[in-house]
GROMACS .gro file of C-alpha atoms in nm:
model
  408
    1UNK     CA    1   2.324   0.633   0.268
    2UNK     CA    2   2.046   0.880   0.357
    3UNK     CA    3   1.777   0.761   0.638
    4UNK     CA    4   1.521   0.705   0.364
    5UNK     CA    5   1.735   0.432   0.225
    6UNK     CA    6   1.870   0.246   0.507
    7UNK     CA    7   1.489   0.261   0.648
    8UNK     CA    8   1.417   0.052   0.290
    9UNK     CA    9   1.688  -0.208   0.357
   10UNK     CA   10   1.549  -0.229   0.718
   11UNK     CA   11   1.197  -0.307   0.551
   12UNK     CA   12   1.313  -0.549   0.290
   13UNK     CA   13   1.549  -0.766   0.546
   14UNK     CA   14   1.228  -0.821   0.724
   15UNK     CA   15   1.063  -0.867   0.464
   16UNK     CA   16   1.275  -1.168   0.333
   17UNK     CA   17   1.301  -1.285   0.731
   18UNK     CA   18   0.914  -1.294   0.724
   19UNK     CA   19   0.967  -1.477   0.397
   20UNK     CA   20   1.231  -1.724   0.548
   21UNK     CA   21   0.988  -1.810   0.855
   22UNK     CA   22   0.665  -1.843   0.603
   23UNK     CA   23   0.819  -2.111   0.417
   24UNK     CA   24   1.029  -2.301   0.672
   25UNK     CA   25   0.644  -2.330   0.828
   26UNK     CA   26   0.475  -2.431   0.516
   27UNK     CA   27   0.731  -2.676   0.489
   28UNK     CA   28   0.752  -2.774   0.833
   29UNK     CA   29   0.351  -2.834   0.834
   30UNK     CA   30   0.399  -3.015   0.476
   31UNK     CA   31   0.626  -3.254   0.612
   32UNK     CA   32   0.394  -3.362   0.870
   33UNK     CA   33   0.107  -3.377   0.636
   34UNK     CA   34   0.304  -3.610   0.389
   35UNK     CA   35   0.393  -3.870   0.758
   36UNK     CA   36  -0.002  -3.888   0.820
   37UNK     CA   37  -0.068  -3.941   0.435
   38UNK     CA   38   0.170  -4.238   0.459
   39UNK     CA   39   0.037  -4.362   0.795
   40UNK     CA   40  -0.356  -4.331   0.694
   41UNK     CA   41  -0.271  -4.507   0.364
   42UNK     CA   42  -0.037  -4.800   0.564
   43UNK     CA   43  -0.364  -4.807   0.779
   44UNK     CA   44  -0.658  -4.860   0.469
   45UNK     CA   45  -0.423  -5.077   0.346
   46UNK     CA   46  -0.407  -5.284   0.658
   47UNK     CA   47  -0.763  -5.246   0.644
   48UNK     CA   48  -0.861  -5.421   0.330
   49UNK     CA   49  -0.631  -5.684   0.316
   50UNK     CA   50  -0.807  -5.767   0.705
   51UNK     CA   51  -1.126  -5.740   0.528
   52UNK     CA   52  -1.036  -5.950   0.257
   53UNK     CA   53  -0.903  -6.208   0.494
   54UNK     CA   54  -1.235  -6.220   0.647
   55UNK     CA   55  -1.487  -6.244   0.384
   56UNK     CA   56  -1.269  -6.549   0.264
   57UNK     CA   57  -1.272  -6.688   0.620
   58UNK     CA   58  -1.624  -6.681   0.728
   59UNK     CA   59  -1.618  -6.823   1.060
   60UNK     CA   60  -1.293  -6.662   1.207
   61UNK     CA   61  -1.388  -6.458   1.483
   62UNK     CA   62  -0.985  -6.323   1.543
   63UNK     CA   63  -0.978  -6.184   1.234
   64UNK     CA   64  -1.380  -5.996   1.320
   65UNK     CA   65  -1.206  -5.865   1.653
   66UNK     CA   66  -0.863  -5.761   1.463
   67UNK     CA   67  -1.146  -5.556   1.197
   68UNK     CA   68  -1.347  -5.391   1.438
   69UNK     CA   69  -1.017  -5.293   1.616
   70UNK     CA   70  -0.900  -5.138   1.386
   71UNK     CA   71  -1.219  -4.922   1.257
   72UNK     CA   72  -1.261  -4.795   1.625
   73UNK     CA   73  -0.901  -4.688   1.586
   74UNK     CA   74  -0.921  -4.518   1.271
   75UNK     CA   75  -1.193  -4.332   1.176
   76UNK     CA   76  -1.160  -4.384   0.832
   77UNK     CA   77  -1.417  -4.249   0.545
   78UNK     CA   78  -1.381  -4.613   0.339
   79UNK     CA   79  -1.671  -4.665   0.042
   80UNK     CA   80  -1.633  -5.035  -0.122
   81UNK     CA   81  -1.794  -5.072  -0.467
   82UNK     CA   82  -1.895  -5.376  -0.702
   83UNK     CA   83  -1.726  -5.450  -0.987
   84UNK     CA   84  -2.049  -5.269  -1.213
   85UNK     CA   85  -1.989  -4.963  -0.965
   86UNK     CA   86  -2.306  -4.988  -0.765
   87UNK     CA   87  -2.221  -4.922  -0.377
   88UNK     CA   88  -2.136  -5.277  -0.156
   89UNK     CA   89  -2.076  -5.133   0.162
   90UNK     CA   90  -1.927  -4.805   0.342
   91UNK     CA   91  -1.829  -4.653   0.627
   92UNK     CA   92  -1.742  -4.365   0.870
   93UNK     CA   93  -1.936  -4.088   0.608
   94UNK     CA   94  -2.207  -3.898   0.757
   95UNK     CA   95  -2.492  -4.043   0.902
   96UNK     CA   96  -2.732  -3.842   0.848
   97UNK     CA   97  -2.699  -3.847   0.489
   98UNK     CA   98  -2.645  -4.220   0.402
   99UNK     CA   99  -2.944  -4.323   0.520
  100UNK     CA  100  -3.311  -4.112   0.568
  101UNK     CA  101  -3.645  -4.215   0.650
  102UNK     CA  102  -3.864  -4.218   0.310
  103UNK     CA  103  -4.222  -4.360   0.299
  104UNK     CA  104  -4.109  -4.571   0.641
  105UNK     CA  105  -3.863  -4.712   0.444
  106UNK     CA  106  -3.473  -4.646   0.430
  107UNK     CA  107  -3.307  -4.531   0.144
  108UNK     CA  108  -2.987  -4.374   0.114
  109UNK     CA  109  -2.881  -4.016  -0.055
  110UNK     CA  110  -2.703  -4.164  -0.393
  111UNK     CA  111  -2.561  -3.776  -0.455
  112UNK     CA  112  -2.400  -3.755  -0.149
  113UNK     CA  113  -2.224  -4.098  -0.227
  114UNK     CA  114  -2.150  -3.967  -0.602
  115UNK     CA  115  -1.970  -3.656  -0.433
  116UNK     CA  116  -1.799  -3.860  -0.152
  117UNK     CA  117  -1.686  -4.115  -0.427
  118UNK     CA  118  -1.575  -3.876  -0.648
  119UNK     CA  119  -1.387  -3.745  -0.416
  120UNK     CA  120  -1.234  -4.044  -0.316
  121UNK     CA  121  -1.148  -4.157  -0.662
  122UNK     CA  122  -0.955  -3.785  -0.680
  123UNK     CA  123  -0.759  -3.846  -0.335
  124UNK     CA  124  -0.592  -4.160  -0.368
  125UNK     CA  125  -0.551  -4.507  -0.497
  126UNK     CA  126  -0.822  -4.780  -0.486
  127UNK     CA  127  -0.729  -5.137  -0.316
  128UNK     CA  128  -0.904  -5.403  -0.489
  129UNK     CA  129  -1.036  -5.761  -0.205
  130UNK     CA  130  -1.280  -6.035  -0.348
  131UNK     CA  131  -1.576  -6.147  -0.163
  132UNK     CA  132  -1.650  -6.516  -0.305
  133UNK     CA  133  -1.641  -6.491  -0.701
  134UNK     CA  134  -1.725  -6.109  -0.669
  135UNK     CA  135  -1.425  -5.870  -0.707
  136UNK     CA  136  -1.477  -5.514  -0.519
  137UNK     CA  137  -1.293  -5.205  -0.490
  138UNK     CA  138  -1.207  -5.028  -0.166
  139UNK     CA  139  -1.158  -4.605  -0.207
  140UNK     CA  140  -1.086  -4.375   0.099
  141UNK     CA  141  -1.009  -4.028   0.116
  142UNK     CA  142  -0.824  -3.791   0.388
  143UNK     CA  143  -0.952  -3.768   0.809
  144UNK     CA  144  -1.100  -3.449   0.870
  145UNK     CA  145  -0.768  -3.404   1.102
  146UNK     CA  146  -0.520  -3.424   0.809
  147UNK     CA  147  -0.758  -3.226   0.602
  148UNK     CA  148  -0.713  -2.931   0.891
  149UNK     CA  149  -0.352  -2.977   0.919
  150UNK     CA  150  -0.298  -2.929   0.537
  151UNK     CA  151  -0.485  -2.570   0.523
  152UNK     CA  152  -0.342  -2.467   0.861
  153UNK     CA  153  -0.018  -2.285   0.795
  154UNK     CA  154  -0.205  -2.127   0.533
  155UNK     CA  155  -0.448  -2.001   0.784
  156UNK     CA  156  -0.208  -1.952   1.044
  157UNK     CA  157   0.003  -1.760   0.787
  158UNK     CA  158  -0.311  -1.533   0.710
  159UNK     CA  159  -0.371  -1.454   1.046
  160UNK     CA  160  -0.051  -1.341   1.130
  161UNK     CA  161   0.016  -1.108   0.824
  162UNK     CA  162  -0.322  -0.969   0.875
  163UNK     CA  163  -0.150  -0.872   1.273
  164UNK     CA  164   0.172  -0.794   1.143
  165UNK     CA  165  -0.028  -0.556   0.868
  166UNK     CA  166  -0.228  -0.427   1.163
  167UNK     CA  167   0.042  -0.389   1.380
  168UNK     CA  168   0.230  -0.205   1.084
  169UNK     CA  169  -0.064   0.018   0.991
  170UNK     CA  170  -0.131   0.129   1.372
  171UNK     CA  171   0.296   0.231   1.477
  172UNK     CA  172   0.318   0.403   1.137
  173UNK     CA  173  -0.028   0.591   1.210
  174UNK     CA  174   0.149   0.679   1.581
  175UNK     CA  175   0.516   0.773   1.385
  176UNK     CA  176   0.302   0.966   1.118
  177UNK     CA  177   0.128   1.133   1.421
  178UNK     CA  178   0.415   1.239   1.591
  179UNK     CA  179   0.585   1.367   1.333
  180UNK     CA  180   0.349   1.572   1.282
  181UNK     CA  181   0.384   1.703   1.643
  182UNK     CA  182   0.760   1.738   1.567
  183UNK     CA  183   0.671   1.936   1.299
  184UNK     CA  184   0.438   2.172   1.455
  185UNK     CA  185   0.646   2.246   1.736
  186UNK     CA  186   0.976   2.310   1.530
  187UNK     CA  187   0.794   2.552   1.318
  188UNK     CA  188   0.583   2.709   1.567
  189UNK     CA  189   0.881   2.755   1.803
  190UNK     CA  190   1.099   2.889   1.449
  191UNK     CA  191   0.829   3.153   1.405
  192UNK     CA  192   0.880   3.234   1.788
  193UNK     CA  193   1.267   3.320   1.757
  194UNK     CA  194   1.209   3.505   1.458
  195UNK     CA  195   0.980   3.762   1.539
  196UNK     CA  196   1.229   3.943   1.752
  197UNK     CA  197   1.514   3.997   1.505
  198UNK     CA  198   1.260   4.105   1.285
  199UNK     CA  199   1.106   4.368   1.470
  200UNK     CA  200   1.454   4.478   1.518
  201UNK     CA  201   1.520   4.472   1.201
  202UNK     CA  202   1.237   4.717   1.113
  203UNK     CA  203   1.354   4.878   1.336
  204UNK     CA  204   1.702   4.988   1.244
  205UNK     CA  205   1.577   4.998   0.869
  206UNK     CA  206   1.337   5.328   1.009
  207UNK     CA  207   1.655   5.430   1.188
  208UNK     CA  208   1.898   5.414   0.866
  209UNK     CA  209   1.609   5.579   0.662
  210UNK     CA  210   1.573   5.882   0.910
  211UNK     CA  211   1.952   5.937   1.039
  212UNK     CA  212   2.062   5.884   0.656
  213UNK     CA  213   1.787   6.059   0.440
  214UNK     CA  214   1.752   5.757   0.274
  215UNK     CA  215   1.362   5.696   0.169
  216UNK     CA  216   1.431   5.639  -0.179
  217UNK     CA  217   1.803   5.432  -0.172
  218UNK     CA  218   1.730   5.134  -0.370
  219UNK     CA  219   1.938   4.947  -0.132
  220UNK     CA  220   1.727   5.003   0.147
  221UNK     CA  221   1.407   4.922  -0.047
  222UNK     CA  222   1.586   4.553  -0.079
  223UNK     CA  223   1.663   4.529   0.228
  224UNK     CA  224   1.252   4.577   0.331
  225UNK     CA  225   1.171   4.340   0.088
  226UNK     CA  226   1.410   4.100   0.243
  227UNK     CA  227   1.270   4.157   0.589
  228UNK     CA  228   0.927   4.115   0.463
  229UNK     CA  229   1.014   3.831   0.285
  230UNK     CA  230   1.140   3.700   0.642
  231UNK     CA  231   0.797   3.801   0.790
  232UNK     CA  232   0.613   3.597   0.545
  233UNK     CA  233   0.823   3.319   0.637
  234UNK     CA  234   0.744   3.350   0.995
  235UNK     CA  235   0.352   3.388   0.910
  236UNK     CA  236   0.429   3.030   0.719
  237UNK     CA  237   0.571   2.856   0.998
  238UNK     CA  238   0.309   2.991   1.229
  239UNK     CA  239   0.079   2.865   1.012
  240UNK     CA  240   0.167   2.497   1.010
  241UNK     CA  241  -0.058   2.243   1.225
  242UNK     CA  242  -0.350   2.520   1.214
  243UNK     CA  243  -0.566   2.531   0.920
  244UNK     CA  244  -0.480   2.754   0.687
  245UNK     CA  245  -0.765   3.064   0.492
  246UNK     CA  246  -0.761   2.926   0.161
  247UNK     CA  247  -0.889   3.244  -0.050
  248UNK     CA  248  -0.981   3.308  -0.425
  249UNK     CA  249  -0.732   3.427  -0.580
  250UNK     CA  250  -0.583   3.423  -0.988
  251UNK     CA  251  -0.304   3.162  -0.976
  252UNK     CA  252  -0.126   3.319  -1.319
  253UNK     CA  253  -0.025   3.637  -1.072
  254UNK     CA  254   0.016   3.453  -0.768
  255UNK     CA  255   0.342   3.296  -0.908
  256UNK     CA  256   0.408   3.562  -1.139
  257UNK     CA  257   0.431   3.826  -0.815
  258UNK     CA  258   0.658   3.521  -0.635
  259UNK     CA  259   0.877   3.483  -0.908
  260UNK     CA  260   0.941   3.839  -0.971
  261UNK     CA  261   1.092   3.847  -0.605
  262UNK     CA  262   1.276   3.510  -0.661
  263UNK     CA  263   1.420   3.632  -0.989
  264UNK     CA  264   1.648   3.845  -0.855
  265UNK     CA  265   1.777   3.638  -0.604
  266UNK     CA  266   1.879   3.342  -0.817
  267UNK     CA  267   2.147   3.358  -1.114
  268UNK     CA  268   2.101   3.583  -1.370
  269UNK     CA  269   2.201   3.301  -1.636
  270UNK     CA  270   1.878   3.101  -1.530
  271UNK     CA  271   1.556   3.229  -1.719
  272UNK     CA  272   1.243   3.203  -1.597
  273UNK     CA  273   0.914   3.179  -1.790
  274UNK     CA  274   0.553   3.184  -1.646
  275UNK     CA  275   0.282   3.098  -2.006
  276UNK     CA  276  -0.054   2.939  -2.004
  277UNK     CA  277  -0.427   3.054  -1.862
  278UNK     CA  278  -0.385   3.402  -1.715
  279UNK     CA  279  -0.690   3.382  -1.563
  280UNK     CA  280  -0.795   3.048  -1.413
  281UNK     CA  281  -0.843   3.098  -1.049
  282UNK     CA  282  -0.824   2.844  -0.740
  283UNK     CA  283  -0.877   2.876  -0.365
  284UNK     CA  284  -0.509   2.944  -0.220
  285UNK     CA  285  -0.301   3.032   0.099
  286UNK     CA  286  -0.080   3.316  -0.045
  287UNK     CA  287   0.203   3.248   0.240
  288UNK     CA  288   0.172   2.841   0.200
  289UNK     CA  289   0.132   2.810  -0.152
  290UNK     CA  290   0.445   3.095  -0.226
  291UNK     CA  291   0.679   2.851  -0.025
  292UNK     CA  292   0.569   2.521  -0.264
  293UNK     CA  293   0.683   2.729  -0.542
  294UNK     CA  294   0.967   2.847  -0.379
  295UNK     CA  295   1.098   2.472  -0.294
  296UNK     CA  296   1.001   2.328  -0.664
  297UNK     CA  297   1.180   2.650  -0.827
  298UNK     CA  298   1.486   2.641  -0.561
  299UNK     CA  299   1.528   2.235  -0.650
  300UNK     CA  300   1.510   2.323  -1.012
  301UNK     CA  301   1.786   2.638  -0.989
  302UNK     CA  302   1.970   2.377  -0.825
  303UNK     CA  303   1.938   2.128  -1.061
  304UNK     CA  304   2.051   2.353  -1.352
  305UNK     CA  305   2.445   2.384  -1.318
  306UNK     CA  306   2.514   2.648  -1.533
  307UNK     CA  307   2.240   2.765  -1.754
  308UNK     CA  308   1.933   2.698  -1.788
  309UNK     CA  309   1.575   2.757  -1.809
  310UNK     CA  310   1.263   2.712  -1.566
  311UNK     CA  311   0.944   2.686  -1.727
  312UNK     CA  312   0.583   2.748  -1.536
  313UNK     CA  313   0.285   2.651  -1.758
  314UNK     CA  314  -0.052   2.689  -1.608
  315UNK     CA  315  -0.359   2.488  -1.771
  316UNK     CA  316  -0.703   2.449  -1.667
  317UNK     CA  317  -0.830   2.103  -1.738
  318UNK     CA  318  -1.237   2.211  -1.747
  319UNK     CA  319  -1.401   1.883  -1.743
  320UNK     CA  320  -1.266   1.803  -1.375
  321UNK     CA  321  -1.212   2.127  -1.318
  322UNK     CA  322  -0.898   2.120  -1.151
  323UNK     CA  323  -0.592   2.360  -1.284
  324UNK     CA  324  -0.239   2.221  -1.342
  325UNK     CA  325   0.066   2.396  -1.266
  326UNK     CA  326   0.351   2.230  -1.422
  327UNK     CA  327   0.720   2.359  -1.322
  328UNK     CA  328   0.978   2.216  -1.578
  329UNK     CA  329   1.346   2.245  -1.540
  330UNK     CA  330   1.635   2.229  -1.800
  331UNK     CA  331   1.862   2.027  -1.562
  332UNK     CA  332   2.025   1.740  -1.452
  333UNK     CA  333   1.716   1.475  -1.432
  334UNK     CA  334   1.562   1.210  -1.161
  335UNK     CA  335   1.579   0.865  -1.215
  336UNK     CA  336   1.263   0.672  -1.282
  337UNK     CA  337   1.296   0.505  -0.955
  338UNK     CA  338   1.323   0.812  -0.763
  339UNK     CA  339   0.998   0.991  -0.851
  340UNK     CA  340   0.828   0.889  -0.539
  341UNK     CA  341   1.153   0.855  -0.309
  342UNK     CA  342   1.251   1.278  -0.362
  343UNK     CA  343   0.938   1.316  -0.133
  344UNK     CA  344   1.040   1.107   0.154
  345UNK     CA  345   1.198   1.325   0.442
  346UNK     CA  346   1.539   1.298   0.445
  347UNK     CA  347   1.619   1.238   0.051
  348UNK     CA  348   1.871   1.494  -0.093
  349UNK     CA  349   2.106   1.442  -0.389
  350UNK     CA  350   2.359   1.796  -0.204
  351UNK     CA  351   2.578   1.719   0.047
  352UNK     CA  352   2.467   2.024   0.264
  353UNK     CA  353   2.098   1.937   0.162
  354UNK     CA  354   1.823   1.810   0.486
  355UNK     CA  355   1.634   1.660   0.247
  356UNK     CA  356   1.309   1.820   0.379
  357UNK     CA  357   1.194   2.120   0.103
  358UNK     CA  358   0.988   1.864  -0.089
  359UNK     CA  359   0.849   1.682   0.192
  360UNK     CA  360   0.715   1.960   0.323
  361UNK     CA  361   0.545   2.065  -0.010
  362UNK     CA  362   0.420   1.776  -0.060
  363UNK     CA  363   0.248   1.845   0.289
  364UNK     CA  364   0.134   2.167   0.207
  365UNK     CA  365  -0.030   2.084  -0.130
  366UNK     CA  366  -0.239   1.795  -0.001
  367UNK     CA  367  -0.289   1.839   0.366
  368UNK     CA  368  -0.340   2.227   0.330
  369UNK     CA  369  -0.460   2.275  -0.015
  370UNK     CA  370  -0.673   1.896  -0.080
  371UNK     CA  371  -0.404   1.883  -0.396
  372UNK     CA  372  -0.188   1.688  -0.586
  373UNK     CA  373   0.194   1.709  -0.632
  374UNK     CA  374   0.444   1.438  -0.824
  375UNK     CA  375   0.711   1.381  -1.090
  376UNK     CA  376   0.495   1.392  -1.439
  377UNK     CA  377   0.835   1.362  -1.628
  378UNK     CA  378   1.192   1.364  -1.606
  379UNK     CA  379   1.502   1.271  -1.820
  380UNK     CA  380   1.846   1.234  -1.698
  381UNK     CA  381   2.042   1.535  -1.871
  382UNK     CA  382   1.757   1.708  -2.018
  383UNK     CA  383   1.514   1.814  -1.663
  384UNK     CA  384   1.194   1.752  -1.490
  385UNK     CA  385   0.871   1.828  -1.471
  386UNK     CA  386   0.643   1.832  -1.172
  387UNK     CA  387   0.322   1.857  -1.174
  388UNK     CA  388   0.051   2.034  -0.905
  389UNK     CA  389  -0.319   1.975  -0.913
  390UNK     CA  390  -0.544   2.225  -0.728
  391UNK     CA  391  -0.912   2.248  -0.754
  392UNK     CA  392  -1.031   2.480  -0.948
  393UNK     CA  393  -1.271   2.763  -0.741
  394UNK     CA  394  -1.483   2.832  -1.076
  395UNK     CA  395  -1.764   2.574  -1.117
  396UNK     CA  396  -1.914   2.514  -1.512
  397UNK     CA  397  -2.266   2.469  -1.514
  398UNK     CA  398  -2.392   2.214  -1.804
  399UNK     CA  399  -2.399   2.388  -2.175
  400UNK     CA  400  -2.709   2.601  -2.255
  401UNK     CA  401  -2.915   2.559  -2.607
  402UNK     CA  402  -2.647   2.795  -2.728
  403UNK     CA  403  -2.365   2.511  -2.645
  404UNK     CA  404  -2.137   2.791  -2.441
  405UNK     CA  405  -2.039   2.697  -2.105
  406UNK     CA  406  -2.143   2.909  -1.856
  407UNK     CA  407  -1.986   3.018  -1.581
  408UNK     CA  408  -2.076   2.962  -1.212
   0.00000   0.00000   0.00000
């Protein structure tokens, strides 16, 4: 199991442990909201059959204390209708809305008591009590403290995924962050230790060249191309964490002048083939953008077992004016669920692999040249196609009366 995936089953047993602790809260919370919905609906029952008692017993003043008891101990929203619907009494709603001074006179907001009602009616059950031959109905409806207790794991749930988000966002920013210091240090010290083998390289190539008469062996010709392929290598690494001079430059012979060197260094059963817009053009770092298509064509070479052929089409789409360089591959396939997982550091289907070529183009193209790189296609046993997106460095002006476009 490579670090990418274990770091995934890290995430999703937290995930479900975050889960586990939501709902055992929600639940938790519900369970106490159901015990007060019991209790406040013992309590208005309580209420109205104490009520009822004492509009049938005019005169008992126990039954009056017992009442008013139990109102100062509950402060319950209760509104008590006739039998035609028109209000009888009510109590515990808001004051200031029940009753208002109009023309020196009090009258009471009837929409408020429609809404209240309404909402009553919605809550819970109605108790029905008689006062002499008239036959009213009690309704009630939730204490503003149950109401807060049934919204507050929800809240409280909120509030902590928006910290554990936060939290989350703010130690990946400082992991992404020093990575990148990782990064720049490993390659900046890399380009360090190579520059003296190099220069001794050069070095004993001048010597072999002069002791041997040898300015026109193809071997040693090779051999300089090797060691300045080495020096553009160390001009790469020493260009990482700085920001790199992106020049104009004709993409078609750009790749074509990288893949002629990377021909000859791969099978000879592998064929390459560059087609599309010769000339569309896009601002570039030669070193930088030479090792993205030296990682996608090394992963396809290696995906290709025996032969095989490695495609590079290059279109210019002009209405966003961007250019597409598409790299397709006659081999073995990704899976559909590994399209964004191949550019995670770490991920390698070879057993000797690091897992860090298409990480590190994947930096390149957007950090370094504001692009685009992903999987556009891939079928197991038949290849895959990625896909870069630079922007273009030639601007179209809007069509003339002659309905050419015209270039800026």
């Amino acid at each position: 199991m490579n670090p990418y995936q274990k770091k995934r089953r890290w995430k999703f047993f937290l995930l479900v442990f975050a889960i586990v602790i939501g709902a055992a809260s929600v639940f938790y919370s519900d369970f106490f909201v159901k015990k007060m919905e019991r209790e406040e609906a013992a309590q208005f029952q309580l209420r109205v059959k104490v009520l009822d008692q004492q509009m049938k017993m005019y005169d008992n003043e126990q039954l009056t204390v017992i009442y008013e008891d139990i109102k100062k101990n509950n402060k319950m929203s209760v509104i008590i209708t006739k039998k035609d619907g028109s209000i009888f009494s009510w109590d515990g709603l808001d004051t200031n809305k029940t009753f208002y001074e109009l023309d020196k006179t009090k009258a009471y907001d009837s929409l408020y008591f429609v809404r209240q009602l309404a909402k009553m009616k919605a809550q819970h059950k109605s108790a029905v009590m008689h006062y002499g031959d008239e036959t009213l109905t009690a309704y009630y409806k939730d204490s503003f403290i149950l109401t807060q207790l049934r919204y507050f794991p929800y809240i409280q749930l909120g509030v902590i995924a928006l910290f554990l988000i936060t939290a989350y966002v703010a130690f990946s920013s400082a992991r992404r962050a020093e990575q990148d210091q990782v990064w720049v240090g490993m390659a900046k010290e890399t380009a360090h230790q190579l520059g003296t083998p190099i220069s001794s390289l050069m070095a004993w190539v001048e010597l072999m060249k002069s002791k041997f008469d040898a300015e026109d062996d193809p071997l040693i010709a090779e051999m300089e191309n090797d060691i300045h392929r080495l020096e553009i290598i160390t001009d790469r690494f020493s260009k990482i964490g700085s920001k790199p001079m992106l020049e104009d430059h004709v993409v078609y012979i750009v790749i074509e002048n990288f893949v002629a060197y990377f021909r000859v260094r791969t099978s000879d059963k592998i064929i390459f083939v560059i087609q599309g817009d010769n000339q569309v053009r896009a601002m570039i770092s030669i070193p930088l953008f030479d090792w993205v298509i030296e990682n996608l064509l090394k992963n396809a070479a290696n995906a290709i077992e025996n032969e095989g052929t490695i495609t590079i089409n290059i279109v210019e789409n002009l209405a966003k004016e961007e250019v597409f360089i598409d790299v397709s591959d006659t081999g073995k396939g990704i899976p559909r669920s590994k399209f964004d997982t191949v550019f995670q550091p770490g991920y390698t289907t070879r057993k000797r692999g690091w897992g860090l070529g298409l990480s590190l183009t994947k930096r390149m193209v957007e950090n370094y040249h504001s692009g685009q790189i992903f999987v556009k296609d891939s079928e197991l046993g038949k290849g895959t196609t990625f896909r870069i997106i630079l922007k273009s460095s030639i601007t179209y002006e809007p069509t003339t009366n002659t309905g050419l476009p015209r270039l800026g």
